[in-house]
């Protein structure tokens, strides 16, 4: 019975709960049990292990009372970067060990208001810096398709939990690809909404001008359900604006009347895309045409500079955002004789190597004398990338690319080479730089270069700002035609 429950999509489970066919408590219990058996290190906190006092933070006064709420009784896994009142929140960092926030992030509060319940907090790369979850201060999460491989990052725990059937849905954050890339590597749907669609209040800041919250789910309908609950203007985040007209549930079955641009820089001519990934990408592009969509090549001339601009801008913002972790306000404190020494010791012990690297890069890029040469220049590149997209969208409704140049790689394979790791985001970084929405859907399976087990490949669709609903709709039609069997993830 509980196996059957665990195969339900969010939309199906919500419908059964609404009709009285399924008890919310029974459904939640099935997932508590599944989550308790987490062998993927996907979850850093589980409601199953929590005390009654802890659990207060997962409930709202109205919990379970109103089955009419759209997500009534739906368990959700929340990336550990979202503050949850009274529940440990680490952002994957040892510096926040033991920290229990006094408030809850708006995105999580809205999910709960819609009836969802927090099932667990997901493992992640420390402060969302990474593409493999190997930068977590709590050990890597594992890919359910092959536990010798990474689930992607930084929302790796969220993706592993959904693909590994520990949760029906999860939320994560995407700054340069951290929702879409792990979704691709784990064979699920992951969406980064338009910047400002979802409030960042209570989401521990990495690079504030890029960070955006979004859903990781088994299909596009579930992604729309979660986004619909979370989007909106929030007085606590002055950059939030919501999505005008809200989010429609996707229903499209063909792609007639829609045009898709394939940017040669991120697809056809891009180097470093694995042969198997390329094949699945080309097959999916052909499917778009079969569904009545128009496909033609386009260009995003500045997109190849996305990685360089991103790795100046994101560390610059991070170096400022992470200054607050000083041993005084949150989590870890290493005592010392002098105040400055206390700061230094705490930060030296609490932050991992990648976070330190980014703080140093960012501080350097912002220092007087270098500010214009690095930060100013990267900002100008960012503008060019946004202009490239605007131009492409004059002609096309959407732009499509592979999500990740490779399928899931082996644990340890890229840890000694930060640049190789950074290139995992080649196709996903341009969209947040432009502030536009993008979604990754599973498009098929492929072997890694050099052979090995067949692993999921993600297909990315990006659209103009606030086209979130239309993009989900197009992705839905394509998803139906692809017919990907997500069950592989539970092997
Ligand atoms: N992998 C990228 C990085 O390390 C993106 C991370 C993210 O989107 N949070 O910064």
Short mmCIF file of C-alpha atoms in Angstrom, two decimals, residues 147-408:
data_model
loop_
_atom_site.label_atom_id
_atom_site.label_comp_id
_atom_site.label_asym_id
_atom_site.label_seq_id
_atom_site.Cartn_x
_atom_site.Cartn_y
_atom_site.Cartn_z
CA UNK A 147 25.23 5.80 -5.58
CA UNK A 148 28.85 6.12 -6.78
CA UNK A 149 27.79 9.26 -8.56
CA UNK A 150 26.84 12.78 -7.54
CA UNK A 151 23.23 13.99 -7.59
CA UNK A 152 24.40 17.40 -8.83
CA UNK A 153 24.26 20.55 -6.81
CA UNK A 154 23.79 22.65 -5.02
CA UNK A 155 20.20 21.41 -4.42
CA UNK A 156 21.52 17.83 -4.58
CA UNK A 157 19.69 16.58 -1.49
CA UNK A 158 16.37 17.96 -2.77
CA UNK A 159 16.84 16.24 -6.15
CA UNK A 160 18.05 12.95 -4.64
CA UNK A 161 15.10 12.90 -2.23
CA UNK A 162 12.53 13.31 -5.00
CA UNK A 163 14.21 10.93 -7.47
CA UNK A 164 14.93 8.39 -4.71
CA UNK A 165 11.28 8.39 -3.59
CA UNK A 166 11.97 9.87 -0.16
CA UNK A 167 9.66 12.77 -0.97
CA UNK A 168 7.01 13.56 -3.58
CA UNK A 169 8.40 17.06 -4.12
CA UNK A 170 11.01 19.47 -2.88
CA UNK A 171 12.10 23.05 -3.14
CA UNK A 172 15.57 24.34 -3.81
CA UNK A 173 17.39 27.46 -4.90
CA UNK A 174 19.08 28.26 -8.17
CA UNK A 175 21.78 30.91 -8.48
CA UNK A 176 23.64 29.54 -11.48
CA UNK A 177 21.91 26.22 -12.08
CA UNK A 178 21.42 24.68 -8.67
CA UNK A 179 17.85 23.51 -9.27
CA UNK A 180 18.07 22.60 -12.95
CA UNK A 181 21.40 20.77 -12.95
CA UNK A 182 20.64 18.37 -10.05
CA UNK A 183 17.14 17.82 -11.48
CA UNK A 184 18.79 16.83 -14.78
CA UNK A 185 21.31 14.52 -13.12
CA UNK A 186 18.59 12.79 -11.09
CA UNK A 187 15.95 12.49 -13.84
CA UNK A 188 13.32 14.84 -12.44
CA UNK A 189 11.82 18.25 -13.24
CA UNK A 190 13.49 21.36 -11.82
CA UNK A 191 12.48 24.93 -12.45
CA UNK A 192 14.08 28.29 -11.80
CA UNK A 193 11.31 30.89 -11.97
CA UNK A 194 11.75 34.47 -13.17
CA UNK A 195 13.86 36.49 -10.72
CA UNK A 196 11.43 38.05 -8.26
CA UNK A 197 8.65 35.49 -8.78
CA UNK A 198 9.20 33.97 -5.34
CA UNK A 199 10.24 35.88 -2.23
CA UNK A 200 13.81 35.44 -1.01
CA UNK A 201 12.87 36.34 2.55
CA UNK A 202 14.31 33.73 4.89
CA UNK A 203 16.38 32.14 2.14
CA UNK A 204 19.99 32.35 3.31
CA UNK A 205 21.63 34.65 0.78
CA UNK A 206 24.40 33.48 -1.54
CA UNK A 207 24.30 35.95 -4.47
CA UNK A 208 21.20 38.04 -3.92
CA UNK A 209 20.83 39.37 -7.46
CA UNK A 210 20.74 35.81 -8.81
CA UNK A 211 19.23 33.58 -6.08
CA UNK A 212 15.76 32.29 -6.82
CA UNK A 213 13.63 29.61 -5.18
CA UNK A 214 11.90 26.94 -7.25
CA UNK A 215 10.38 23.45 -7.27
CA UNK A 216 11.93 20.01 -7.89
CA UNK A 217 9.23 17.51 -8.79
CA UNK A 218 8.42 14.40 -10.77
CA UNK A 219 6.52 16.27 -13.47
CA UNK A 220 5.63 19.72 -14.75
CA UNK A 221 2.12 19.74 -13.26
CA UNK A 222 3.56 19.27 -9.78
CA UNK A 223 6.12 22.01 -10.46
CA UNK A 224 3.27 24.37 -11.40
CA UNK A 225 1.34 23.42 -8.25
CA UNK A 226 4.29 24.31 -6.02
CA UNK A 227 5.16 27.48 -7.89
CA UNK A 228 1.54 28.58 -7.80
CA UNK A 229 1.57 28.31 -4.02
CA UNK A 230 4.91 30.11 -3.57
CA UNK A 231 4.90 32.97 -6.09
CA UNK A 232 3.83 36.43 -5.12
CA UNK A 233 4.91 39.83 -3.93
CA UNK A 234 6.20 39.79 -0.38
CA UNK A 235 6.60 42.99 1.62
CA UNK A 236 9.62 41.36 3.31
CA UNK A 237 11.54 41.15 0.00
CA UNK A 238 11.51 44.36 -1.99
CA UNK A 239 12.79 42.53 -5.11
CA UNK A 240 9.83 40.16 -5.15
CA UNK A 241 7.02 40.89 -7.54
CA UNK A 242 5.26 37.58 -8.19
CA UNK A 243 3.94 36.39 -11.54
CA UNK A 244 1.20 38.54 -13.00
CA UNK A 245 -1.91 36.48 -13.56
CA UNK A 246 -0.57 33.72 -11.30
CA UNK A 247 0.46 30.27 -12.50
CA UNK A 248 -1.85 28.15 -14.63
CA UNK A 249 -1.66 24.38 -14.40
CA UNK A 250 -0.13 23.18 -17.67
CA UNK A 251 -2.43 21.44 -20.14
CA UNK A 252 -0.83 21.72 -23.57
CA UNK A 253 -0.49 18.58 -25.62
CA UNK A 254 1.17 19.96 -28.73
CA UNK A 255 3.54 22.78 -29.56
CA UNK A 256 1.70 24.25 -32.54
CA UNK A 257 2.28 27.95 -33.01
CA UNK A 258 5.36 28.02 -30.76
CA UNK A 259 8.91 28.66 -31.91
CA UNK A 260 12.09 27.37 -30.29
CA UNK A 261 15.57 28.76 -30.86
CA UNK A 262 18.60 26.49 -30.49
CA UNK A 263 21.52 28.75 -29.58
CA UNK A 264 24.60 27.49 -31.35
CA UNK A 265 26.89 28.62 -28.51
CA UNK A 266 25.08 26.47 -25.92
CA UNK A 267 24.17 23.53 -28.11
CA UNK A 268 25.40 22.85 -31.65
CA UNK A 269 28.86 24.38 -31.37
CA UNK A 270 29.38 24.06 -27.63
CA UNK A 271 32.44 22.07 -26.67
CA UNK A 272 32.46 19.56 -23.89
CA UNK A 273 28.93 18.24 -24.33
CA UNK A 274 28.95 14.46 -24.00
CA UNK A 275 27.97 12.48 -27.09
CA UNK A 276 25.08 10.76 -25.28
CA UNK A 277 23.73 14.07 -23.99
CA UNK A 278 23.95 15.55 -27.48
CA UNK A 279 22.02 12.60 -28.92
CA UNK A 280 19.18 12.90 -26.41
CA UNK A 281 19.11 16.66 -27.01
CA UNK A 282 18.82 16.23 -30.78
CA UNK A 283 16.13 13.60 -30.42
CA UNK A 284 14.14 15.96 -28.18
CA UNK A 285 14.49 18.84 -30.63
CA UNK A 286 13.09 16.53 -33.34
CA UNK A 287 10.20 15.73 -31.02
CA UNK A 288 9.41 19.45 -30.71
CA UNK A 289 8.97 19.55 -34.46
CA UNK A 290 6.80 16.43 -34.42
CA UNK A 291 4.58 18.21 -31.90
CA UNK A 292 4.12 21.09 -34.34
CA UNK A 293 6.71 23.46 -32.86
CA UNK A 294 9.01 25.44 -35.11
CA UNK A 295 12.74 25.01 -34.48
CA UNK A 296 15.61 27.08 -35.86
CA UNK A 297 19.14 27.96 -34.90
CA UNK A 298 19.73 31.17 -33.02
CA UNK A 299 22.65 32.86 -31.35
CA UNK A 300 23.53 34.11 -27.88
CA UNK A 301 26.98 35.50 -28.69
CA UNK A 302 27.87 36.49 -25.13
CA UNK A 303 26.57 33.37 -23.40
CA UNK A 304 29.96 31.63 -23.49
CA UNK A 305 31.21 34.40 -21.17
CA UNK A 306 28.48 33.57 -18.66
CA UNK A 307 30.71 31.37 -16.51
CA UNK A 308 33.45 34.01 -16.29
CA UNK A 309 30.99 36.78 -15.39
CA UNK A 310 29.14 34.55 -12.93
CA UNK A 311 32.32 33.54 -11.09
CA UNK A 312 33.14 37.20 -10.51
CA UNK A 313 29.64 38.42 -9.64
CA UNK A 314 28.42 35.52 -7.48
CA UNK A 315 31.57 35.42 -5.29
CA UNK A 316 31.51 39.24 -5.02
CA UNK A 317 27.97 39.17 -3.65
CA UNK A 318 28.75 36.14 -1.51
CA UNK A 319 31.76 37.81 0.09
CA UNK A 320 29.45 40.56 1.33
CA UNK A 321 26.54 38.27 2.26
CA UNK A 322 28.72 35.87 4.24
CA UNK A 323 30.32 38.62 6.34
CA UNK A 324 27.47 38.16 8.82
CA UNK A 325 28.74 34.73 9.91
CA UNK A 326 31.15 35.94 12.53
CA UNK A 327 30.61 33.79 15.60
CA UNK A 328 28.47 36.46 17.25
CA UNK A 329 25.08 36.14 15.64
CA UNK A 330 24.56 32.55 14.53
CA UNK A 331 25.69 28.98 15.09
CA UNK A 332 29.34 28.18 15.67
CA UNK A 333 31.64 30.29 17.85
CA UNK A 334 35.28 29.49 18.49
CA UNK A 335 36.31 31.44 21.57
CA UNK A 336 39.57 33.35 21.60
CA UNK A 337 41.23 36.07 23.66
CA UNK A 338 40.68 38.85 21.16
CA UNK A 339 37.51 39.71 19.28
CA UNK A 340 39.21 39.71 15.87
CA UNK A 341 40.82 36.40 16.67
CA UNK A 342 37.41 34.98 17.58
CA UNK A 343 36.04 36.07 14.18
CA UNK A 344 39.01 34.57 12.41
CA UNK A 345 39.00 31.28 14.28
CA UNK A 346 35.25 30.87 13.86
CA UNK A 347 35.35 31.55 10.14
CA UNK A 348 38.47 29.43 9.63
CA UNK A 349 36.86 26.44 11.35
CA UNK A 350 33.26 26.97 10.21
CA UNK A 351 33.64 27.54 6.46
CA UNK A 352 34.73 24.83 4.04
CA UNK A 353 37.38 25.30 1.34
CA UNK A 354 35.05 26.28 -1.53
CA UNK A 355 33.33 28.95 0.55
CA UNK A 356 36.72 30.38 1.54
CA UNK A 357 37.80 30.35 -2.11
CA UNK A 358 34.70 32.31 -3.10
CA UNK A 359 35.06 34.82 -0.27
CA UNK A 360 38.65 35.48 -1.34
CA UNK A 361 37.76 35.74 -5.03
CA UNK A 362 34.85 38.05 -4.29
CA UNK A 363 36.75 40.27 -1.88
CA UNK A 364 39.56 40.60 -4.40
CA UNK A 365 37.18 41.44 -7.26
CA UNK A 366 35.56 44.16 -5.15
CA UNK A 367 38.75 45.70 -3.80
CA UNK A 368 39.56 49.24 -4.82
CA UNK A 369 41.72 49.28 -7.90
CA UNK A 370 40.22 46.02 -9.19
CA UNK A 371 36.53 46.84 -8.86
CA UNK A 372 36.15 48.24 -12.37
CA UNK A 373 38.41 45.72 -14.02
CA UNK A 374 36.52 42.73 -12.59
CA UNK A 375 33.18 43.55 -11.03
CA UNK A 376 32.29 46.43 -13.37
CA UNK A 377 33.30 44.44 -16.40
CA UNK A 378 31.38 41.34 -15.33
CA UNK A 379 28.29 43.52 -14.87
CA UNK A 380 28.66 44.77 -18.43
CA UNK A 381 28.93 41.18 -19.68
CA UNK A 382 25.80 40.38 -17.71
CA UNK A 383 23.93 43.15 -19.53
CA UNK A 384 25.12 41.84 -22.89
CA UNK A 385 23.89 38.35 -22.04
CA UNK A 386 20.48 39.74 -21.08
CA UNK A 387 20.38 41.68 -24.37
CA UNK A 388 21.24 38.54 -26.34
CA UNK A 389 18.25 36.78 -24.81
CA UNK A 390 15.94 39.74 -25.48
CA UNK A 391 16.99 39.65 -29.10
CA UNK A 392 16.44 35.89 -29.37
CA UNK A 393 12.99 36.29 -27.81
CA UNK A 394 11.99 38.82 -30.47
CA UNK A 395 12.06 35.95 -32.89
CA UNK A 396 11.46 32.86 -30.69
CA UNK A 397 9.08 32.02 -27.87
CA UNK A 398 11.69 29.87 -26.12
CA UNK A 399 15.34 28.90 -26.24
CA UNK A 400 16.37 25.27 -25.69
CA UNK A 401 19.68 23.71 -24.64
CA UNK A 402 20.95 20.62 -22.85
CA UNK A 403 20.75 21.33 -19.10
CA UNK A 404 24.09 19.82 -18.18
CA UNK A 405 26.97 19.01 -20.53
CA UNK A 406 27.29 15.58 -18.91
CA UNK A 407 25.26 12.97 -17.11
CA UNK A 408 25.93 12.44 -13.39
#
